[in-house]
mmCIF file of C-alpha atoms in Angstrom:
data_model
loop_
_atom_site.group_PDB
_atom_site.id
_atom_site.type_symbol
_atom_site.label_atom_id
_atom_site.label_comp_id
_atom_site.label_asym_id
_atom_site.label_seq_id
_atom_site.Cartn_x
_atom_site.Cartn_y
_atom_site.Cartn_z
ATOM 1 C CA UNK A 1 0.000 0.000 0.000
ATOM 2 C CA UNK A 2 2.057 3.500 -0.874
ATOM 3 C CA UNK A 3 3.006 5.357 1.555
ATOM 4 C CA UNK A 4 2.047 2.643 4.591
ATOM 5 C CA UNK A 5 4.999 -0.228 4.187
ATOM 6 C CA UNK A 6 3.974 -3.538 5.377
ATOM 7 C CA UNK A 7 5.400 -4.453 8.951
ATOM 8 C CA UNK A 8 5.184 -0.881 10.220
ATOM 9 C CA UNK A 9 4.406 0.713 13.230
ATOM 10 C CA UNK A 10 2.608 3.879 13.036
ATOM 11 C CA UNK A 11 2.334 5.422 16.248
ATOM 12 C CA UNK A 12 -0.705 8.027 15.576
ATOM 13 C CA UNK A 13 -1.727 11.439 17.541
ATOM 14 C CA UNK A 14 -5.305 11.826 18.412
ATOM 15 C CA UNK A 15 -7.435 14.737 19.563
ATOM 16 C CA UNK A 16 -6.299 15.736 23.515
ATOM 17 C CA UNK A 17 -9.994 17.202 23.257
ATOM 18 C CA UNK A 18 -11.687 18.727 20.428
ATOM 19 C CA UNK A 19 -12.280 16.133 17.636
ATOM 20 C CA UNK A 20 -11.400 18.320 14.977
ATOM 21 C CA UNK A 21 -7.504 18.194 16.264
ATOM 22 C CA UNK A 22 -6.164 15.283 14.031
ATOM 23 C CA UNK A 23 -4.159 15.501 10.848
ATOM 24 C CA UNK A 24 -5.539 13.966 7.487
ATOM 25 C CA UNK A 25 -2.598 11.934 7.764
ATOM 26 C CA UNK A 26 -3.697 10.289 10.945
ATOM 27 C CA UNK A 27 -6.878 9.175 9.484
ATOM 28 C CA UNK A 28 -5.240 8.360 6.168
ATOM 29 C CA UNK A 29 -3.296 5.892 8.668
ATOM 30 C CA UNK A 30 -6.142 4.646 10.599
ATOM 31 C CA UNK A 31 -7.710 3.747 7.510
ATOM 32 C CA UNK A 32 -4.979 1.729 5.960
ATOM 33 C CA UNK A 33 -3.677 -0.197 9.232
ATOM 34 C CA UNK A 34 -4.804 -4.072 9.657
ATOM 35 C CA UNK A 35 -5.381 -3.344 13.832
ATOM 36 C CA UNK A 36 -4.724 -0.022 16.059
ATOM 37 C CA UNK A 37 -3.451 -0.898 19.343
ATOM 38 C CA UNK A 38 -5.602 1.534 21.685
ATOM 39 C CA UNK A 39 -4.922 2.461 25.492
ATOM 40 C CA UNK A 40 -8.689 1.993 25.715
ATOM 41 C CA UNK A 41 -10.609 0.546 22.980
ATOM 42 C CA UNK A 42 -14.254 1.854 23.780
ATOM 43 C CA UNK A 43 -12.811 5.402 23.721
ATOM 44 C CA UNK A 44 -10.959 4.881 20.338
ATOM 45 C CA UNK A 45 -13.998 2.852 19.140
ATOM 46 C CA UNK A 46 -15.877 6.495 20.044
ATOM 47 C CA UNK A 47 -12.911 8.221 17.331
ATOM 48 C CA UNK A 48 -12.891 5.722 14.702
ATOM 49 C CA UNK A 49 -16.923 5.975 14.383
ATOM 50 C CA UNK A 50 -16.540 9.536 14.269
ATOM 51 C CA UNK A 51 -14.417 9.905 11.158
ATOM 52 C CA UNK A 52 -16.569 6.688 9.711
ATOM 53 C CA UNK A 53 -13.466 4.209 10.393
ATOM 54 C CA UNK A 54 -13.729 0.594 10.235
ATOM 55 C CA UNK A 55 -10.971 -1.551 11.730
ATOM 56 C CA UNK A 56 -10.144 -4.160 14.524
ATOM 57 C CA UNK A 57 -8.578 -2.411 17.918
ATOM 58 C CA UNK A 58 -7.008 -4.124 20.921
ATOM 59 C CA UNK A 59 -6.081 -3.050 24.243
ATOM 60 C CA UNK A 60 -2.742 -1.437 24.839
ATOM 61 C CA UNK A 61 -2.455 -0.356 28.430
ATOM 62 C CA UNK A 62 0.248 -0.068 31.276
ATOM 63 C CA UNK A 63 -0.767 -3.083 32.292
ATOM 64 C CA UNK A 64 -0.237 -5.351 29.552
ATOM 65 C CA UNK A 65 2.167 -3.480 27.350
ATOM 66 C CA UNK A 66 5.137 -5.800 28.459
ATOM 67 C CA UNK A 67 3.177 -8.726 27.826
ATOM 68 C CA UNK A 68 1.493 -7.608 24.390
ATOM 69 C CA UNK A 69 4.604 -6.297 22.987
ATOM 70 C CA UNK A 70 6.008 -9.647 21.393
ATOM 71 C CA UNK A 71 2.093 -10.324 19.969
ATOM 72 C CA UNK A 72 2.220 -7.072 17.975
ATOM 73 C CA UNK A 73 6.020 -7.575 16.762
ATOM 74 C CA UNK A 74 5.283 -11.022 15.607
ATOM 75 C CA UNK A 75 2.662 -9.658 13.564
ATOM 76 C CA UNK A 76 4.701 -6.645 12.516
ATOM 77 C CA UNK A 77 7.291 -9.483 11.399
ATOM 78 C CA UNK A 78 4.543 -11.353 9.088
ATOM 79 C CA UNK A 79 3.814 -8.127 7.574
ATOM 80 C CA UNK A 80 1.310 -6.258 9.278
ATOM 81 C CA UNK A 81 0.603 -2.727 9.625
ATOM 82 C CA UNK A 82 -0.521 -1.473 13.471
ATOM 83 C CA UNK A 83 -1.212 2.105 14.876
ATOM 84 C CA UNK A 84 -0.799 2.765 18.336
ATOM 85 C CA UNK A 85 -2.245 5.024 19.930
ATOM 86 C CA UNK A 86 -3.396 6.840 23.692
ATOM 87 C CA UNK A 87 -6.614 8.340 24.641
ATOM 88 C CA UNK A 88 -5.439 11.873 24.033
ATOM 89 C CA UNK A 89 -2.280 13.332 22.218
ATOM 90 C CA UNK A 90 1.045 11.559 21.638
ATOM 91 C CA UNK A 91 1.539 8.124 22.390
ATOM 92 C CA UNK A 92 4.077 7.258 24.248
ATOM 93 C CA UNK A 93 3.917 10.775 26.424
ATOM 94 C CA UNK A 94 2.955 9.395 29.574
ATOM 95 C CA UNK A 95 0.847 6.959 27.809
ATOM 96 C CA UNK A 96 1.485 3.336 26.671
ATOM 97 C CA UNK A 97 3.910 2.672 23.554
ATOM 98 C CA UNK A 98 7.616 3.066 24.620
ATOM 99 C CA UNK A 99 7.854 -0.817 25.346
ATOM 100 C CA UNK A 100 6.103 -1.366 22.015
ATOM 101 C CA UNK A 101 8.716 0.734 20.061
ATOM 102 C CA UNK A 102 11.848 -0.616 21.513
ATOM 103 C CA UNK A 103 10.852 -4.035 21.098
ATOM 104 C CA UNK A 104 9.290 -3.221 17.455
ATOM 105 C CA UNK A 105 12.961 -1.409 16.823
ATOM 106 C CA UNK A 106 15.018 -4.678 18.507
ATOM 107 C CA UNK A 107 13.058 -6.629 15.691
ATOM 108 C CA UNK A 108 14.306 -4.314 13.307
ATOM 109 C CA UNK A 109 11.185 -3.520 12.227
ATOM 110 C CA UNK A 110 10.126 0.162 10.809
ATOM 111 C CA UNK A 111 8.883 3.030 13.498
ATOM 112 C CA UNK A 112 7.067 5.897 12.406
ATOM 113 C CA UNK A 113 5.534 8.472 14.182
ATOM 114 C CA UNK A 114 2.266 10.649 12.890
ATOM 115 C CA UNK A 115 2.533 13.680 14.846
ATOM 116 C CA UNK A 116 -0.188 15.925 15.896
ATOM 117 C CA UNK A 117 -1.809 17.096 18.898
ATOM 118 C CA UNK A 118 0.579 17.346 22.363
ATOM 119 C CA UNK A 119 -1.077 18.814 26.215
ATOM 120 C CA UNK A 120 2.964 19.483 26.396
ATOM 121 C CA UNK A 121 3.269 21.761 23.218
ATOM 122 C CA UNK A 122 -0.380 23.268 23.850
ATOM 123 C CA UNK A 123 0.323 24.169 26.749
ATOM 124 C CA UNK A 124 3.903 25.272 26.756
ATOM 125 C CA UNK A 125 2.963 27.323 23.691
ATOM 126 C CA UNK A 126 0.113 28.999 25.569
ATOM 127 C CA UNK A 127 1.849 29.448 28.666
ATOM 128 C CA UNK A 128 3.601 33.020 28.193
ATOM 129 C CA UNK A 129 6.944 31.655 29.319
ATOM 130 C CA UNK A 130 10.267 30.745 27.549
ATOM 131 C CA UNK A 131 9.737 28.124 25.121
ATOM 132 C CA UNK A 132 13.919 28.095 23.720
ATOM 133 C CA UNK A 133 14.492 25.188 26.095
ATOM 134 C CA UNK A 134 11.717 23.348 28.323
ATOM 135 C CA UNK A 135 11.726 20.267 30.011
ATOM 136 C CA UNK A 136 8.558 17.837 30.038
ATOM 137 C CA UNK A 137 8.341 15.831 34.160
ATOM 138 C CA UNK A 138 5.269 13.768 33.222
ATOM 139 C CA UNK A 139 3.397 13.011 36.642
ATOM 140 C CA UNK A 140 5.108 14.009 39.761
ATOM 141 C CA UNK A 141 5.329 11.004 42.014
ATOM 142 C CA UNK A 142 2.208 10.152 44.582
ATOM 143 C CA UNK A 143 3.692 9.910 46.989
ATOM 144 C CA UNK A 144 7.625 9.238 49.498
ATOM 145 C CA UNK A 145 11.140 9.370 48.425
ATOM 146 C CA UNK A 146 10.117 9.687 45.229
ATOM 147 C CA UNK A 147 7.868 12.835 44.993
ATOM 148 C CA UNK A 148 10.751 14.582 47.683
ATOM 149 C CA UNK A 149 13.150 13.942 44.740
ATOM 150 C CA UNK A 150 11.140 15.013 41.994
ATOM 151 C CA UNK A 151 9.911 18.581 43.544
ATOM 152 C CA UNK A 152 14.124 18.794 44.244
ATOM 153 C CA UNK A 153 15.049 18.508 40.800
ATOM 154 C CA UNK A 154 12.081 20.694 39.766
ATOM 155 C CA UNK A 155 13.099 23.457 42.342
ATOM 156 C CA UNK A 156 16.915 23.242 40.643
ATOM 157 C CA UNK A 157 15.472 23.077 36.732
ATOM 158 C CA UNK A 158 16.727 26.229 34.811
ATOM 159 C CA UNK A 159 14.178 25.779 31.692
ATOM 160 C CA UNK A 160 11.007 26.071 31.656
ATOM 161 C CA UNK A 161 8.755 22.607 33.321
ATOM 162 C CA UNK A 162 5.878 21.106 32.025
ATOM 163 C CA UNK A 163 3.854 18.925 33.593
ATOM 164 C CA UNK A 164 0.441 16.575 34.187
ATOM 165 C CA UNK A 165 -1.215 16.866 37.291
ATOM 166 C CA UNK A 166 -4.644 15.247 38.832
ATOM 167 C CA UNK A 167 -7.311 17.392 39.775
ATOM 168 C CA UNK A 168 -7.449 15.900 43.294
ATOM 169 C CA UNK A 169 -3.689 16.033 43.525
ATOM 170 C CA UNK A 170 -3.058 19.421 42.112
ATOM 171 C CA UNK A 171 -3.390 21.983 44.574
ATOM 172 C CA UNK A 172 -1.602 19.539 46.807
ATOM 173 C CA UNK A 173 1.325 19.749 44.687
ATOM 174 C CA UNK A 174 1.327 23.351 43.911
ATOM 175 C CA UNK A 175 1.725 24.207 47.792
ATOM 176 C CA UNK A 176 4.430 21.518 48.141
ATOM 177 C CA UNK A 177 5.969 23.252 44.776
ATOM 178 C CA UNK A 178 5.779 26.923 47.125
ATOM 179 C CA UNK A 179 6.747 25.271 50.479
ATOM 180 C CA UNK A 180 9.583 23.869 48.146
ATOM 181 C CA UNK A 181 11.239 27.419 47.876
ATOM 182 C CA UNK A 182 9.534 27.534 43.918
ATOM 183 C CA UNK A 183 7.940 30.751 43.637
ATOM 184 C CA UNK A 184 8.047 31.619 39.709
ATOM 185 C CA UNK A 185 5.452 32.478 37.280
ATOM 186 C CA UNK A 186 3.638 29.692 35.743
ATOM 187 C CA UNK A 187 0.212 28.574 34.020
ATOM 188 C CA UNK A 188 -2.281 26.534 34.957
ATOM 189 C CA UNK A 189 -4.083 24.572 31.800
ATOM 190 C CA UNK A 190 -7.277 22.808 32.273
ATOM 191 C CA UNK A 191 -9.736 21.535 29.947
ATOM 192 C CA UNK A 192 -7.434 22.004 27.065
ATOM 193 C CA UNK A 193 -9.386 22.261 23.400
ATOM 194 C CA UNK A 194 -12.087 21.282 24.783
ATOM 195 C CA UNK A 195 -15.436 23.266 25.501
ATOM 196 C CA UNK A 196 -14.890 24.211 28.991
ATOM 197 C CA UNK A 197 -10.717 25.243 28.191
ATOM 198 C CA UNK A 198 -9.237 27.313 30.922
ATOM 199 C CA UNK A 199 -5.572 28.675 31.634
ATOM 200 C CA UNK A 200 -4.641 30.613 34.682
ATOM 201 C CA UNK A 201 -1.236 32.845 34.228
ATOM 202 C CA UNK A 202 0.316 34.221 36.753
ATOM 203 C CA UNK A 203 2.450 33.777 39.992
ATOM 204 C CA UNK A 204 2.228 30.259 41.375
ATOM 205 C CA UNK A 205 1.246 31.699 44.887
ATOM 206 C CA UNK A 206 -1.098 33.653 43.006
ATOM 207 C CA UNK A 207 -2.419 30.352 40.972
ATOM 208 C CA UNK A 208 -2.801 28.381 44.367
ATOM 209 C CA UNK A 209 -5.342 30.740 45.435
ATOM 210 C CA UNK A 210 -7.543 31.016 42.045
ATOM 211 C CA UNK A 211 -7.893 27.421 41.858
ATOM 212 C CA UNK A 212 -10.969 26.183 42.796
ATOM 213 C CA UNK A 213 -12.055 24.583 46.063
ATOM 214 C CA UNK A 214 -13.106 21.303 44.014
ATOM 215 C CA UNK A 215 -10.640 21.373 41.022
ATOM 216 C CA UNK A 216 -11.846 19.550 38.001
ATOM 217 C CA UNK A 217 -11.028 18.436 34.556
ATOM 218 C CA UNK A 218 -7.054 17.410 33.161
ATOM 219 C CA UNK A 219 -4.561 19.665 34.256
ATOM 220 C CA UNK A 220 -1.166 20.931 32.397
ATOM 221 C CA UNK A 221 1.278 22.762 34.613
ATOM 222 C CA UNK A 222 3.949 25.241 33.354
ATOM 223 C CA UNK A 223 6.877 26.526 35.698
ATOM 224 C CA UNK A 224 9.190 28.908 34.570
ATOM 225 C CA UNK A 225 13.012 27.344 34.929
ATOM 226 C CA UNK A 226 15.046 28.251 37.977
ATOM 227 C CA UNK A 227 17.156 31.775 36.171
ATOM 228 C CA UNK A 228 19.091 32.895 39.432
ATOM 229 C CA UNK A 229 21.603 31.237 38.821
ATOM 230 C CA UNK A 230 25.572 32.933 39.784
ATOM 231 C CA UNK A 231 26.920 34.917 36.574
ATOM 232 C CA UNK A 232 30.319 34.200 37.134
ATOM 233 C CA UNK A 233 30.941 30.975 37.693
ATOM 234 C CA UNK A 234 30.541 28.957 41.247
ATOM 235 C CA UNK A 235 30.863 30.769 44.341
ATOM 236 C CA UNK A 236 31.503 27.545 46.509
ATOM 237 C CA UNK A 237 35.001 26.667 46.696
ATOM 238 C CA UNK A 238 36.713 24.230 44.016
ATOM 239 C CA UNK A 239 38.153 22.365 47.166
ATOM 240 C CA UNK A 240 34.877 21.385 48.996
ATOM 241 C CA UNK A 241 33.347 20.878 45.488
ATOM 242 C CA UNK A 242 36.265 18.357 44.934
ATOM 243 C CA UNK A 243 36.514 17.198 48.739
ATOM 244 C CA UNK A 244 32.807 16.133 48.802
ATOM 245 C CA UNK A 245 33.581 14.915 44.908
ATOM 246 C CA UNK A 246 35.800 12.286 46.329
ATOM 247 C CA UNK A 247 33.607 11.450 49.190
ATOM 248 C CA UNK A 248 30.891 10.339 47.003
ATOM 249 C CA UNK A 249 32.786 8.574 44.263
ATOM 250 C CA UNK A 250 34.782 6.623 47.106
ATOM 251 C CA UNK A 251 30.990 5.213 48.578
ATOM 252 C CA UNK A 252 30.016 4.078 45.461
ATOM 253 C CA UNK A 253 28.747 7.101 43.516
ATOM 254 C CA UNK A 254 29.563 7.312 39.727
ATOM 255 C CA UNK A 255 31.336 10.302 38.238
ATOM 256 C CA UNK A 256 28.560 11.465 36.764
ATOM 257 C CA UNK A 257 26.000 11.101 39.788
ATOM 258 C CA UNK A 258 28.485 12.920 42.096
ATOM 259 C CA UNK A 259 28.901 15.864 39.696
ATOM 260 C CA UNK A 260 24.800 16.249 39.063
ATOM 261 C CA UNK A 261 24.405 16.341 43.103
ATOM 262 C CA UNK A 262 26.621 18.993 43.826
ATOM 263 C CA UNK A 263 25.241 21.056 41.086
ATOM 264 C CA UNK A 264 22.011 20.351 42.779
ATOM 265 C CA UNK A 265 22.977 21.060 46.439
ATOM 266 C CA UNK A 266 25.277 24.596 45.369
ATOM 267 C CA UNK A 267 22.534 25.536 42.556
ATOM 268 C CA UNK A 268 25.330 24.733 39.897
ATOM 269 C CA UNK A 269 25.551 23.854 36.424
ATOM 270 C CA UNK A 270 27.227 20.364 36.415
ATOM 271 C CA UNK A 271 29.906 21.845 33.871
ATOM 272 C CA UNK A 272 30.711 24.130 36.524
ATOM 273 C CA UNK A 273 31.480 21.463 39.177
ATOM 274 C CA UNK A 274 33.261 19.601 36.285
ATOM 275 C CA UNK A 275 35.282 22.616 35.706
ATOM 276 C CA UNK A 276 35.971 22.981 39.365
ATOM 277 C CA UNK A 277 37.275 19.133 40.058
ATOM 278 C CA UNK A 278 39.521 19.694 37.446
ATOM 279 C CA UNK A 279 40.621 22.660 38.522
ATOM 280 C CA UNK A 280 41.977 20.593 41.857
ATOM 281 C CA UNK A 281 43.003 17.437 40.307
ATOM 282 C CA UNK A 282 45.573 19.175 37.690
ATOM 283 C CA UNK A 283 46.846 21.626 41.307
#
């Protein structure tokens, strides 16, 4: 079939709301594919019956992607064509399909990717902030050791953060985010493309307080990056940078985990540390 080679894996965008937010090529796709591999099949049954689509689905969800990843590279191997994709936006952003892809690539079989609707771009786009360099965190951790670390690299991230949020979780998180020591200016995406779309700008103390007491809907969080950073280089000494260097490597630590935890802890850029243990190891 031109332009859809047999043994392909098409891994399609679909609307993150409105309907009308897929590409001609997606459907073109859908339409020529022998089985699309959806994270839930009764809401991609909803899509395909929309744009008049007729073709087999099966479930592709966290829980059985492991497991159904050999099914759909055998039948990638006998020549079939399969579209994956997630109940909004990209597949494979915080959605099933990574497993699918390696193991489809291990097999040396051909990966293709339809793009089209993203939350991430939306929203960064939207947002007001810096766009030159951004960094998407997917779903900050429930809960424990976890969620500490992720709100430490998020209070240490010079570009600008993007993330997905729960409405029961998020004003949780924002307030952990403040009591965090991140106070920047952010936005606060709900709803996006669809009918009741809403995006709060602003302060992130300010944001806290405009949510509402019941939040509901799909949320999209945008932080500005962490810009106070020193302009001339680190302030802390190349000694202790290279003392507590040594320390780490010597109880197990590699090279490169030492280096990103002291720019972490002194609010560094890890060439800066490099630059500094260098310093001391050619003295």
């Amino acid at each position: 079939m031109p332009g859809f080679p047999a043994g392909a894996l098409f891994l399609v965008a679909t609307p993150i709301g409105n309907l009308g937010d897929i590409t001609l090529r997606a459907l073109q796709v859908l339409r020529a594919v022998d089985i699309v591999a959806a994270e839930d099949t009764r809401h991609t049954a909803r899509l395909l019956a929309h744009y008049g689509i007729s073709v087999p689905t099966t479930s592709l969800h966290e829980h059985n992607e492991a497991a159904k990843a050999a099914s759909l590279v055998r039948r990638l191997q006998a020549g079939g064509r399969i579209a994956v994709v997630s109940d909004a936006g990209t597949p494979g952003i915080s959605d099933p399909g990574f497993r699918v892809v390696r193991a489809a690539l291990e097999a040396g079989c051909r990966v293709e990717a339809i793009p089209g609707p993203s939350a991430v771009v939306a929203a960064l786009v939207s947002s007001g902030l810096p766009t030159d360099a951004f960094v998407f965190m997917g779903f900050p951790p429930a809960r424990g050791s976890a969620r500490a670390a992720w709100f430490d690299r998020l209070r240490h991230e010079e570009r600008t953060v993007v993330f997905f949020e729960a409405p029961h979780r998020v004003r949780r998180t924002l307030e952990q985010a403040l009591e965090a020591g991140i106070s920047r200016e952010g936005a606060l995406c709900r709803e996006l493309t669809k009918v009741h779309e809403e995006t709060l700008r602003g302060p992130l103390a300010e944001l806290v307080t405009r949510l509402p007491a019941r939040p509901i809907g799909e949320f999209t969080v945008v932080l500005a990056g962490d810009r106070n950073l020193p302009p001339d280089g680190p302030a802390v000494p190349p000694d202790r940078l290279y003392g507590e260097f040594c320390q780490m490597t010597e109880n197990g630590a590699s090279r490169r985990d030492a280096i990103t935890t002291l720019a972490r802890r002194y609010k560094l850029r890890s060439r800066e540390v490099y630059a500094a243990i260098e310093q001391m190891r050619d003295s």
